[in-house]
XYZ file of C-alpha atoms in Angstrom:
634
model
C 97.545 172.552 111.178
C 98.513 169.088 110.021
C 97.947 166.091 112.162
C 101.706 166.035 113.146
C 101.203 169.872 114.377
C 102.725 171.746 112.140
C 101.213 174.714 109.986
C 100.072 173.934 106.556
C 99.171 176.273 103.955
C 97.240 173.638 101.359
C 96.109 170.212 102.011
C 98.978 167.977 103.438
C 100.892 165.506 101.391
C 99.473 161.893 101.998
C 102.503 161.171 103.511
C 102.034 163.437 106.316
C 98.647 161.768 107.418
C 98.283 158.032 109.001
C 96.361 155.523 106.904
C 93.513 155.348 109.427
C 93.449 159.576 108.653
C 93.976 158.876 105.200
C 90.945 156.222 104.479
C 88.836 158.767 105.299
C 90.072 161.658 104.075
C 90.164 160.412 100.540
C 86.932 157.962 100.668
C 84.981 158.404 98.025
C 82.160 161.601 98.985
C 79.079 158.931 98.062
C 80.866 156.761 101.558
C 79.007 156.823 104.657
C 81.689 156.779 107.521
C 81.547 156.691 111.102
C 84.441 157.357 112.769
C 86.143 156.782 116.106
C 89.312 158.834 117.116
C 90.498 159.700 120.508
C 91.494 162.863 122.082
C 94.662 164.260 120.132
C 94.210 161.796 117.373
C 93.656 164.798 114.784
C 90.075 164.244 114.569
C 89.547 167.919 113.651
C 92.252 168.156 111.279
C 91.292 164.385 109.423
C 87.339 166.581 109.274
C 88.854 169.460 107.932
C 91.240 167.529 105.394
C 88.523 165.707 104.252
C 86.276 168.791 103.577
C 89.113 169.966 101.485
C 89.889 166.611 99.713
C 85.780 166.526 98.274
C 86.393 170.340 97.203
C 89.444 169.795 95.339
C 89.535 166.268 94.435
C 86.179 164.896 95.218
C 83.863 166.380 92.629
C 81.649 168.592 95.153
C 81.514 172.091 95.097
C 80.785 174.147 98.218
C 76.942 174.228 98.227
C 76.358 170.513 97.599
C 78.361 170.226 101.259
C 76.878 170.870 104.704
C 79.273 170.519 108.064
C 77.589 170.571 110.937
C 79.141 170.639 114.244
C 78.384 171.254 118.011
C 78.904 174.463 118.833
C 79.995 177.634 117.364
C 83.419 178.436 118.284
C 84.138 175.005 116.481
C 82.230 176.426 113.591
C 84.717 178.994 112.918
C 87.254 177.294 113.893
C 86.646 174.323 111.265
C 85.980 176.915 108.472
C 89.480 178.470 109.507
C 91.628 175.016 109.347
C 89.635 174.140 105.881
C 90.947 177.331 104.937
C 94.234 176.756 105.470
C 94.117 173.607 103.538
C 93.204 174.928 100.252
C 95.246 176.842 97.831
C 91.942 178.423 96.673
C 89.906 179.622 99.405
C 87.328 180.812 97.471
C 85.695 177.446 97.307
C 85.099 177.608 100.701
C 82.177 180.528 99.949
C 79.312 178.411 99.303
C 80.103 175.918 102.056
C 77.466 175.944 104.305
C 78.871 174.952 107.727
C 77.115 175.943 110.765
C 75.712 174.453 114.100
C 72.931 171.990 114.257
C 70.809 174.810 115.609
C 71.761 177.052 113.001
C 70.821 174.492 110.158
C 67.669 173.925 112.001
C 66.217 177.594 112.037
C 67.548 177.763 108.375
C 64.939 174.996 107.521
C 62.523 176.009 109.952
C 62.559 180.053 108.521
C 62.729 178.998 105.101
C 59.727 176.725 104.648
C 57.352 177.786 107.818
C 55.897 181.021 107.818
C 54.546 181.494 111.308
C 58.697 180.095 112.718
C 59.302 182.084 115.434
C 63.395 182.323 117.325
C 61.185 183.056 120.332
C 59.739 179.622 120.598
C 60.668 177.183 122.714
C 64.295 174.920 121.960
C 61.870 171.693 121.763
C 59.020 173.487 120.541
C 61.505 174.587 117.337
C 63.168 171.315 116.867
C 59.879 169.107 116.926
C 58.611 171.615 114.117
C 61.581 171.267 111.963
C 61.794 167.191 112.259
C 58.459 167.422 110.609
C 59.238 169.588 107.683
C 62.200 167.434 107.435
C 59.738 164.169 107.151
C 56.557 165.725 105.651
C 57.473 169.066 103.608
C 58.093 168.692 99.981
C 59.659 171.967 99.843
C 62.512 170.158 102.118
C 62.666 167.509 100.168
C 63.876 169.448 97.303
C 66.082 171.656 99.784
C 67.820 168.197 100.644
C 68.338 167.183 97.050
C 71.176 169.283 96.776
C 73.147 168.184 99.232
C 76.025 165.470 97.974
C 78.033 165.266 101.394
C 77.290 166.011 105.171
C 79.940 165.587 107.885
C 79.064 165.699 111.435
C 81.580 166.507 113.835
C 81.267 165.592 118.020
C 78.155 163.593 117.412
C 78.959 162.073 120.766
C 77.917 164.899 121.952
C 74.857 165.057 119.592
C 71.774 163.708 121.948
C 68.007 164.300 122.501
C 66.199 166.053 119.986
C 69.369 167.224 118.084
C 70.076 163.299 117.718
C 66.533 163.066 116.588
C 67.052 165.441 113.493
C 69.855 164.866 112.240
C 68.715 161.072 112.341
C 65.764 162.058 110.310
C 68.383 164.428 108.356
C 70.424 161.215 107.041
C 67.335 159.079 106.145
C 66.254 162.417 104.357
C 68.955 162.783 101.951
C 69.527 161.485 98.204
C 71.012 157.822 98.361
C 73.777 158.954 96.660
C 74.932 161.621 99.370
C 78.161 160.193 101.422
C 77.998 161.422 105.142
C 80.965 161.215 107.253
C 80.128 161.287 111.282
C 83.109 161.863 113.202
C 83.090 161.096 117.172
C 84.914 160.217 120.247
C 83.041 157.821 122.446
C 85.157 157.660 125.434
C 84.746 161.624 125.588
C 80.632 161.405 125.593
C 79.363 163.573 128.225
C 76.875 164.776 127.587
C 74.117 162.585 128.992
C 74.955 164.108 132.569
C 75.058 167.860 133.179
C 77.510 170.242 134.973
C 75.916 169.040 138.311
C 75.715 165.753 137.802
C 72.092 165.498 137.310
C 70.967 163.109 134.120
C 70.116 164.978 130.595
C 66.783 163.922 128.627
C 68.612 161.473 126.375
C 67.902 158.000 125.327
C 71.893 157.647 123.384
C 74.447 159.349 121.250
C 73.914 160.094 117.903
C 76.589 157.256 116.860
C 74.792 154.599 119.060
C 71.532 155.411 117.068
C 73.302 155.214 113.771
C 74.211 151.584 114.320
C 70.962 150.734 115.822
C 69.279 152.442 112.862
C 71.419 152.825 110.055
C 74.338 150.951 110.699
C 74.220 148.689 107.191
C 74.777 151.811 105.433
C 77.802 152.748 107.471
C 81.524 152.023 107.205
C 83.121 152.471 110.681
C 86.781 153.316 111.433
C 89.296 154.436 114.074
C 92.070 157.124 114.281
C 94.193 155.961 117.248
C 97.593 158.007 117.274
C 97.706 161.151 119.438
C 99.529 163.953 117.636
C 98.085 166.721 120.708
C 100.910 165.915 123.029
C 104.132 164.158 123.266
C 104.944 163.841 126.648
C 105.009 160.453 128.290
C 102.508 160.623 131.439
C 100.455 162.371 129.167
C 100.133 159.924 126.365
C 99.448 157.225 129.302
C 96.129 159.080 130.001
C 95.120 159.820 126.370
C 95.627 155.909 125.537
C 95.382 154.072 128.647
C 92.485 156.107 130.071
C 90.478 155.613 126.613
C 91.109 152.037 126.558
C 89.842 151.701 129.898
C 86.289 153.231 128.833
C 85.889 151.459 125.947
C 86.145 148.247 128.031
C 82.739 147.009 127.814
C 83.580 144.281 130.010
C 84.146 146.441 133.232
C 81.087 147.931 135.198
C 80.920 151.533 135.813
C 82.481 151.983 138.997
C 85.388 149.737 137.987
C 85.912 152.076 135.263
C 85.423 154.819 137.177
C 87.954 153.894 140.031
C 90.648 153.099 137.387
C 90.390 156.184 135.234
C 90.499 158.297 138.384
C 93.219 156.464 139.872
C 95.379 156.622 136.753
C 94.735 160.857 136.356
C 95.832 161.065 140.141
C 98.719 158.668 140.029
C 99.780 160.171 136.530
C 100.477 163.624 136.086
C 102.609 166.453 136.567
C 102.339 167.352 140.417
C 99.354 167.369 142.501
C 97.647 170.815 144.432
C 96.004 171.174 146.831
C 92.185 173.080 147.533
C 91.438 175.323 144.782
C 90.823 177.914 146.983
C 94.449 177.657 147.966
C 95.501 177.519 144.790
C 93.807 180.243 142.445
C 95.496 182.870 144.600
C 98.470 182.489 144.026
C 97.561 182.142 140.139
C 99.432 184.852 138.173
C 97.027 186.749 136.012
C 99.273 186.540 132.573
C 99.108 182.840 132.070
C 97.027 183.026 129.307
C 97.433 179.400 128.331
C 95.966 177.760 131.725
C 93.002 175.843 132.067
C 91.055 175.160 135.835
C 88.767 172.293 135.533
C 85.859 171.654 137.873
C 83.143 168.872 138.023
C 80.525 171.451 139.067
C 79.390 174.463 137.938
C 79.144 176.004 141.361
C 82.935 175.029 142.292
C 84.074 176.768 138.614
C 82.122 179.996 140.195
C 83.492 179.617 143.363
C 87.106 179.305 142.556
C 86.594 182.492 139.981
C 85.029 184.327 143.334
C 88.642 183.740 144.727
C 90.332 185.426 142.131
C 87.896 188.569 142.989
C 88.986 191.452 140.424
C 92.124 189.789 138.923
C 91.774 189.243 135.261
C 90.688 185.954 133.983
C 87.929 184.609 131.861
C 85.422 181.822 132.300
C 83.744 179.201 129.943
C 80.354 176.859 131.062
C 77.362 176.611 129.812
C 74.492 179.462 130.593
C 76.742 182.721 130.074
C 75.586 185.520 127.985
C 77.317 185.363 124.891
C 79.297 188.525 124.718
C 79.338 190.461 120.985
C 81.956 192.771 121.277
C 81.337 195.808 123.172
C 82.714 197.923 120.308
C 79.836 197.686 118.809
C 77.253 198.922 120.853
C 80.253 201.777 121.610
C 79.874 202.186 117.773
C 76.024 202.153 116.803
C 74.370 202.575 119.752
C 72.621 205.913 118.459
C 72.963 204.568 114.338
C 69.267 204.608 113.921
C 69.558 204.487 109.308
C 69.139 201.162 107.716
C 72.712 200.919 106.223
C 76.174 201.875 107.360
C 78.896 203.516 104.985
C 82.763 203.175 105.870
C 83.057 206.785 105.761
C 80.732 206.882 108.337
C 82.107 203.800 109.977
C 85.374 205.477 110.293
C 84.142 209.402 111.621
C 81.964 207.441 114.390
C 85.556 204.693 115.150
C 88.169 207.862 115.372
C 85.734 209.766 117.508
C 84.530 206.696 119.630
C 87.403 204.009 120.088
C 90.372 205.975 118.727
C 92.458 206.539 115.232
C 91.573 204.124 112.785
C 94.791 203.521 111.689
C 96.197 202.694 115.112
C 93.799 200.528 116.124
C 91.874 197.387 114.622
C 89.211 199.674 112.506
C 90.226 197.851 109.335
C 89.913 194.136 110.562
C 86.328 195.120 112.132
C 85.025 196.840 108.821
C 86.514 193.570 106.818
C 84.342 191.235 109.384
C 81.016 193.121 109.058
C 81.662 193.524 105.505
C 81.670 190.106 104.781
C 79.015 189.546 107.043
C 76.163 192.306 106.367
C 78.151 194.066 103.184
C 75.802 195.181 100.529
C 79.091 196.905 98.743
C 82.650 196.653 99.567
C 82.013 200.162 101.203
C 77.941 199.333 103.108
C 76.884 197.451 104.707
C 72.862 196.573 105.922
C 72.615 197.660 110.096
C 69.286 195.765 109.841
C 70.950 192.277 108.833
C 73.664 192.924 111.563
C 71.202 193.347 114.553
C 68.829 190.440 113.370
C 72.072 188.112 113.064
C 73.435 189.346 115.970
C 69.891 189.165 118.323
C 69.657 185.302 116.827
C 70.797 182.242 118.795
C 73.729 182.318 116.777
C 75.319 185.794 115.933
C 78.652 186.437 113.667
C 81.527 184.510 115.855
C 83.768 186.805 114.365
C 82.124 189.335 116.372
C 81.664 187.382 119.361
C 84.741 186.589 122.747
C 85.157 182.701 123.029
C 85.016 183.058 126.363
C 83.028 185.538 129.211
C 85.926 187.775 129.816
C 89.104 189.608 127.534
C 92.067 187.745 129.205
C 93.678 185.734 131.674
C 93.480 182.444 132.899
C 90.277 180.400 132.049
C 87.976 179.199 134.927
C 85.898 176.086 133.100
C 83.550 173.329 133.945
C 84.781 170.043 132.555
C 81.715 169.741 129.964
C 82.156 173.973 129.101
C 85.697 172.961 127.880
C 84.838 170.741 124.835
C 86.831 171.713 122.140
C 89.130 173.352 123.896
C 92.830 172.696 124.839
C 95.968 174.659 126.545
C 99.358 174.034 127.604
C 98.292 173.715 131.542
C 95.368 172.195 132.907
C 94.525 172.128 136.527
C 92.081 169.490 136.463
C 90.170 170.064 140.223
C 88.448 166.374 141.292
C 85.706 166.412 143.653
C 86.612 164.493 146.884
C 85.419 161.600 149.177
C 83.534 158.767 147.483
C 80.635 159.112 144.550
C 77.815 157.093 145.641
C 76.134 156.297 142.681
C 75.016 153.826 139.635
C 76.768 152.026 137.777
C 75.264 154.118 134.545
C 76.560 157.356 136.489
C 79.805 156.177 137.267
C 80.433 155.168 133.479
C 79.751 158.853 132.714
C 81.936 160.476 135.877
C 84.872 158.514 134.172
C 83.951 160.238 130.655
C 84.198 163.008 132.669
C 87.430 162.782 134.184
C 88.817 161.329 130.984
C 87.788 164.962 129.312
C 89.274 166.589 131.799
C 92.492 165.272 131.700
C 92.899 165.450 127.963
C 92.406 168.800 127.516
C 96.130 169.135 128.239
C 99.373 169.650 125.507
C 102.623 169.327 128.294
C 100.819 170.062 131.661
C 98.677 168.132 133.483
C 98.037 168.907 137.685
C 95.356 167.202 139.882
C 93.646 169.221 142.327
C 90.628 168.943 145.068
C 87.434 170.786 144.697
C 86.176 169.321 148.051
C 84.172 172.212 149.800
C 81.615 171.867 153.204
C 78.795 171.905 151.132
C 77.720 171.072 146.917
C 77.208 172.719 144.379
C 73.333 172.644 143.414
C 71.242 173.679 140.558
C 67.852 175.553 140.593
C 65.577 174.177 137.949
C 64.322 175.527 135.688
C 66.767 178.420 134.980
C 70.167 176.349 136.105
C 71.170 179.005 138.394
C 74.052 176.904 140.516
C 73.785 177.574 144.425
C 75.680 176.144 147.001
C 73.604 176.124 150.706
C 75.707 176.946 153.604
C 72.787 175.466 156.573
C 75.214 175.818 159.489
C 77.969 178.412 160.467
C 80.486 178.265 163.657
C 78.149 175.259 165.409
C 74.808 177.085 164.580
C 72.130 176.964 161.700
C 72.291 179.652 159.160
C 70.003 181.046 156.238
C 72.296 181.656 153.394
C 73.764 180.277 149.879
C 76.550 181.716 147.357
C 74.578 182.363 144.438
C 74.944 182.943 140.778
C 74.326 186.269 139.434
C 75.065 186.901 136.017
C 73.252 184.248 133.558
C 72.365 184.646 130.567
C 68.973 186.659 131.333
C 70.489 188.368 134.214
C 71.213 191.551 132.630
C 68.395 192.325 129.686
C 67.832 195.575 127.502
C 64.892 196.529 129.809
C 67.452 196.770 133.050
C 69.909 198.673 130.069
C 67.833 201.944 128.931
C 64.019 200.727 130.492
C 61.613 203.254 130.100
C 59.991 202.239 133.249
C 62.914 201.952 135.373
C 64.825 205.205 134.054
C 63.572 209.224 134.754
C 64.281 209.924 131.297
C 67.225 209.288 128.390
C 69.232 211.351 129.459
C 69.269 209.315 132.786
C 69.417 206.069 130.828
C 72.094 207.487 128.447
C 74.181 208.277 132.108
C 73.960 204.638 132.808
C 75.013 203.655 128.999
C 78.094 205.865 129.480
C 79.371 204.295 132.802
C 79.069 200.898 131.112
C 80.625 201.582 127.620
C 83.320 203.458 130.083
C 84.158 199.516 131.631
C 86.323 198.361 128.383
C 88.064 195.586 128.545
C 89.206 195.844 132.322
C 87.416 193.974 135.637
C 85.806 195.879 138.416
C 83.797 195.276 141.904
C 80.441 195.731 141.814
C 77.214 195.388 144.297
C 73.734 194.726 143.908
C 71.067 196.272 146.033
C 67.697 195.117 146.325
C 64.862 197.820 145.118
C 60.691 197.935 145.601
C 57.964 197.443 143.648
C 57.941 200.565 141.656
C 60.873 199.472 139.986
C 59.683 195.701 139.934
C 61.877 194.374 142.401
C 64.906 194.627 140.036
C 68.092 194.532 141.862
C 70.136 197.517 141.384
C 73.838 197.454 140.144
C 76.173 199.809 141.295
C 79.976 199.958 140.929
C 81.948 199.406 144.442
C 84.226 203.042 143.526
C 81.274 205.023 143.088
C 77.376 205.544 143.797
C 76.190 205.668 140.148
C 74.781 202.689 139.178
C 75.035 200.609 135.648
C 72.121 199.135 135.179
C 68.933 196.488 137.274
C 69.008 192.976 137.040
C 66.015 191.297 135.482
C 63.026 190.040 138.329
C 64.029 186.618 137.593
C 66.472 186.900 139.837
C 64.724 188.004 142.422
C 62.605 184.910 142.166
C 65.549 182.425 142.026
C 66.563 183.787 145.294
C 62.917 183.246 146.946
C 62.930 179.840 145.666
C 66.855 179.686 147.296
C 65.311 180.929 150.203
C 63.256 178.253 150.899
C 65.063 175.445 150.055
C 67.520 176.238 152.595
C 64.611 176.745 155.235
C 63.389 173.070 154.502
C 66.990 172.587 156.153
C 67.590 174.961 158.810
C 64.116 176.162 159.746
C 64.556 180.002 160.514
C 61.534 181.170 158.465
C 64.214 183.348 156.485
C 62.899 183.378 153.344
C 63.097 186.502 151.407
C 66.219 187.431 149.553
C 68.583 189.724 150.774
C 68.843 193.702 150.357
C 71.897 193.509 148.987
C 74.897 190.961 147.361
C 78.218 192.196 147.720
C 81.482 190.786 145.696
C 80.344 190.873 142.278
C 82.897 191.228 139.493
C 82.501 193.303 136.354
C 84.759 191.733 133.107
C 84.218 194.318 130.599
C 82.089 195.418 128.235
C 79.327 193.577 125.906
C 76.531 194.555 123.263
C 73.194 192.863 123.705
C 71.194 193.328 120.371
C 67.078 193.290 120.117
C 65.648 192.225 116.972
C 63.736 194.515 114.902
C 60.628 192.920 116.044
C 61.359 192.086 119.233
C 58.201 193.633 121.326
C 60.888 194.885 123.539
C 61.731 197.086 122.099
C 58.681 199.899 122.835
C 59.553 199.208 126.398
C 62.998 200.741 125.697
C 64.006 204.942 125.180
C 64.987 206.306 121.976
C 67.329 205.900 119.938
C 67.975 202.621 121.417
C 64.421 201.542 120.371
C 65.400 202.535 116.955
C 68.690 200.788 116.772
C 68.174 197.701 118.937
C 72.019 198.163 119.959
C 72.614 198.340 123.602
C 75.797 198.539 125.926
C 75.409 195.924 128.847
C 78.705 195.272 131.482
C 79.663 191.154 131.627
C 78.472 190.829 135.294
C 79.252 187.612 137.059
C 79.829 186.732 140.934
C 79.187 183.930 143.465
C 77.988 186.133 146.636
C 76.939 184.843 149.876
C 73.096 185.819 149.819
C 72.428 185.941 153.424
C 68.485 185.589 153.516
C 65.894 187.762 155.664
C-alpha cells in the first residue's frame, strides 16, 4: 500500500511519497535516522519503502539487512508490504527480519552452548547483551550487517532498549540504521492496569542521550490513515497536545480526553449496554478498554456470540489444523502424498479446501524438497517463543468483532472503534497522567471513518495478580452486605498445558486421553459454553473442563490456577473478613473459541509425562478457553 492508500505492486514513484517520506526513504543506507511520524502518517509504508529502496537502489543485498520490529504480526506484515514493493521478490529471501526476541535467541543459540528457551525473559536477554559486548564470535556475526531499521522503538523499553542500544554501538561504523517511532503513541511504560513497567525511557530517548551525534532526526507529519474531518482533529491536534513539553501531565491529560469526548462520531453508553446489541458479522470493529479486566468483562457479555480478542497474556493459537493433521505423525519428515491422504481423510478434499496454501506455508517454512518437509523443525519452531505467523490467528478467536485492551491493539487499525474510557476522575502523578493521555491518544487513532466514545465505569476495578497477571475484579459487597467473590480470568497463557491435554497421570489410559483429544479437535472454528469443576488431590487439584451440552470433559486446567484463586481468596478477605478463602468447586460461564495446537519441543522434559504417540510427536489439540466467571469463594 502506498502512503496515499492505494495498492502498489513495485516501489511507488517519488511523486507519490511526501518529501519528509522521501528523505528517508532514499537516504543513503550508511545514514543513521531517527524518525518521528504520527499515527496515519505512513510510518509503516515510509519503513517498508525504504527496505525496498536499499535492495534495489541502495547497494545492500538481503543478508547485509536486519529489520527488527515489536511484535510478530508486524513481522509478517512488514515482510508482506516490502513484498509488494519490489518487482523481484526474491531479494526479499535473505532478509532477515524478525522480532527483537527472535534476533536475540538467534545470537544467544548460535554462540552459547548451554542457551536454553526455558530460561528466564531477563535471564536470556542479560546473557545475550554480553555476547553482544564480549564475544568475538558476535563481533564477526555483526560485521555483516550494512543496515538495521527498527520499527516502534517507542515501544522498545527495559532490557530490549538495553540490547539493541548495545546492538548499534556494536555494529561496523559504516552500517546506516534507521529507527522509526511515534512518541506521542509511547505506552508502554504503564501496563494494561495501570501499574508502572520496569523502564528507565524509550529506546529513542536513549539514542539522543547516548548516541544522538550520530543521528539525523526527522518527522513525517501528514496522515494518509483517514480522511475524515473529526478524525484528522484527533490524529493532529491530540499529537500536538502531547508533544507539548510545556504542559504538565494532567493538563495534557484533561485536554486529550476532552478533545476524544467532544470529537467523535456519537457517544455510548456502558459497555455492558452496548456489546449486546453488537451484531456478530462486523468484522471490522474494534472495542477499546483501559483495563484488561473491563476488555474480559465486556467479552463475558457477549457469552457464546462470535468474536475474537487481542491483549497481552493469551496463548498464541497455531492453527488447530495442525494438531487435527499430525497429532499421531510420529516419522521425522512429512511427504505431500502423505500430507494430502491424512488432509482428505481429516479436514476434507484437498481440492475444496485450503490444502494447497497450507502445504505452500510449511514448505517454505520446514521444506527439505518442494515435496518434504522436516516434522522435527516444525514442532521446535512452532514450541519456540516465536512460531511460523503464517501458521498462527492474529487474534484469540476465528471471527467477529475484536474485544482489545488499548496497549493489545498496537499495530492494529479498523473502520470502527469503540474506544470505552474509564469514568470519574484519575487521581494520580503528573508522570502517570502524561502516559493515560498516550493512552487515550492510541486509542482514538486506531480508527479509519469511525470513532465512538464509551464508559467502562463498573462498581469495582479491574486488578492484576502478580506474578502471573491474571486480571480480577473483587466484588466485597452485594445487595447492602459483604461478599467473598471476584470475576476471574481463566484462560492465560499457561492455563491449558499438554499435561491437562493427554497427562499420563490425570488420564486412565490413551484411549481415555485420545476421547478427550477427539471432543476438542471436534470444537473447529465455532464458540461453545463450558464449566470448570474443581477436582482433589489425586488429580493435583486441576480444575476439570467440561462442555455445558454434555458431561464429557476436554481437558484440566494447570494447578496454577488453582493457586491464583487462593491468593484471590485472600485478598478479598483482607476486605470483607468472612474467612472464605478457598476457591470455589466450580466456575460457570466459560466460553470455548475454537480449536488450537500447543506444540512440545523435542526436548521438552514434558514430554515423558505425556501418552503415546503424543510423546512422540509433541503435537497436541488444546480448545482456546477464555471466561471472566464470578468465583464465589468457600
Amino acid at each position: 500500500m502506498n502512503p496515499k492508500g492505494s495498492e502498489a505492486n513495485t516501489l511507488s514513484p517519488v511523486s507519490s511519497w511526501t518529501g519528509a517520506q522521501r528523505r528517508v526513504i532514499e537516504a543513503s543506507h550508511s545514514k543513521r535516522l531517527l524518525v518521528d511520524a504520527g499515527p496515519g502518517t505512513g510510518k509503516t509504508a515510509t519503513a517498508c519503502a525504504r527496505i525496498a529502496w536499499l535492495l534495489t537502489e541502495g547497494g545492500l543485498d538481503g543478508s547485509e539487512i536486519w529489520l527488527v520490529s515489536f511484535t510478530r504480526t508486524a513481522v509478517h506484515e512488514l515482510r508482506s508490504r516490502i513484498a509488494s514493493y519490489l518487482s523481484d521478490v526474491s531479494a526479499l529471501a535473505a532478509l532477515r527480519i524478525a522480532t527483537i526476541d527472535a534476533h536475540a535467541w538467534a545470537i544467544h543459540s548460535g554462540f552459547d552452548g548451554h542457551a536454553s528457551p526455558s530460561g528466564s525473559f531477563d535471564d536470556n536477554i542479560s546473557r545475550v547483551i554480553e555476547l553482544v559486548r564480549n564475544h568475538e564470535g558476535v563481533f564477526a556475526y555483526l560485521e555483516s550487517v550494512q543496515h538495521l531499521l527498527v520499527d516502534e522503538a517507542q515501544d522498545v523499553v527495559g532490557h530490549r532498549c538495553e540490547l539493541l542500544l548495545e546492538l548499534i554501538h556494536a555494529l561496523p561504523l559504516s552500517a546506516g540504521v534507521t529507527v522509526l517511532s511515534d512518541e506521542a503513541q509511547a505506552i508502554y511504560g504503564f501496563s494494561e492496569e495501570g501499574s508502572e513497567a520496569t523502564v528507565d525511557g524509550t529506546l529513542p530517548d536513549k539514542i539522543r542521550e547516548f548516541l544522538g551525534d550520530q543521528f539525523e532526526e526527522h518527522d513525517l507529519e501528514e496522515v494518509h490513515r483517514t480522511n475524515d474531518g473529526p478524525l484528522l482533529e484527533i490524529f493532529r491536534g491530540g499529537r500536538q497536545l502531547i508533544r507539548d513539553r510545556s504542559a504538565d501531565g494532567k493538563t495534557k491529560y484533561q485536554a486529550v480526553r476532552g478533545l476524544v469526548q467532544q470529537t467523535n462520531h456519537g457517544i455510548l453508553g456502558s459497555y455492558w449496554q452496548d456489546v449486546t446489541k453488537l451484531a456478530t458479522d462486523q468484522t471490522d470493529v474494534l472495542l477499546l478498554f483501559r483495563r484488561r479486566g473491563e476488555a474480559l468483562a465486556a467479552s463475558g457479555n457477549m457469552g457464546a456470540r462470535p468474536h475474537r480478542l487481542r491483549m497481552s497474556g493469551l496463548p498464541t493459537c497455531m492453527h488447530g489444523w495442525i494438531a487435527v493433521l499430525l497429532w499421531d505423525w510420529t516419522k521425522p519428515d512429512l511427504d505431500h502424498g502423505d500430507f494430502e491422504r491424512l488432509w482428505a481423510e481429516r479436514l476434507g478434499p484437498p481440492s475444496s479446501t485450503n490444502a494447497t496454501e497450507a502445504w505452500s506455508t510449511l514448505v517454505k517454512a520446514f521444506g527439505r524438497s518442494a515435496t518434504r518437509i522436516s516434522m522435527t523443525r516444525l514442532v521446535m519452531k512452532l514450541a519456540s517463543g516465536s512460531p511460523t505467523y503464517e501458521l498462527t490467528l492474529p487474534e484469540f478467536g476465528t471471527h467477529g468483532p475484536v474485544f482489545s485492551t488499548i496497549h493489545g491493539s498496537k499495530g492494529r487499525e479498523a473502520g470502527e472503534v469503540r474506544l470505552y474510557l474509564p469514568g470519574g476522575k484519575v487521581d494520580s502523578g503528573d508522570a502517570d497522567l502524561d502516559e493515560e493521555a498516550r493512552i487515550v491518544f492510541v486509542g482514538a487513532t486506531r480508527a479509519r471513518t469511525k470513532l465512538q466514545v464509551g464508559e467502562a465505569q463498573s462498581m469495582s476495578s479491574a486488578r492484576r495478580l502478580d506474578p502471573s497477571g491474571r486480571a480480577f475484579t473483587p466484588y466485597p459487597f452485594s445487595k447492602g452486605g459483604k461478599s467473598a467473590k471476584a470475576a476471574v480470568e481463566i484462560g492465560r497463557a499457561r492455563d491449558v498445558d499438554a499435561a491437562g491435554l493427554v497427562g499420563r497421570a490425570l488420564y486412565a489410559d490413551a484411549g481415555e486421553a485420545r476421547a478427550a483429544q477427539e471432543r476438542v479437535m471436534a470444537l473447529g472454528a465455532g464458540m461453545g459454553s463450558a464449566s470448570a469443576e474443581a477436582t482433589d488431590a489425586a488429580r493435583d487439584w486441576r480444575f476439570k473442563i467440561t462442555l455445558d451440552e454434555s458431561d464429557d470433559h476436554l481437558c484440566y486446567l494447570n494447578p496454577s490456577v488453582g493457586y491464583d484463586l487462593f491468593s484471590i481468596a485472600k485478598f478479598v478477605d483482607q476486605v470483607v473478613g468472612l474467612h472464605k478463602t478457598r476457591p470455589p468447586r466450580q466456575i460457570r460461564y466459560l466460553r470455548t473459541f475454537g480449536l488450537r495446537t500447543i506444540a512440545i519441543a523435542p526436548d521438552d522434559p514434558a514430554r515423558g509425562h505425556l501418552y503415546a504417540p503424543w510423546c512422540d510427536s509433541g503435537l497436541i489439540a488444546a480448545p482456546m478457553l477464555m471466561g471472566y466467571s464470578m468465583a464465589y469463594f468457600r
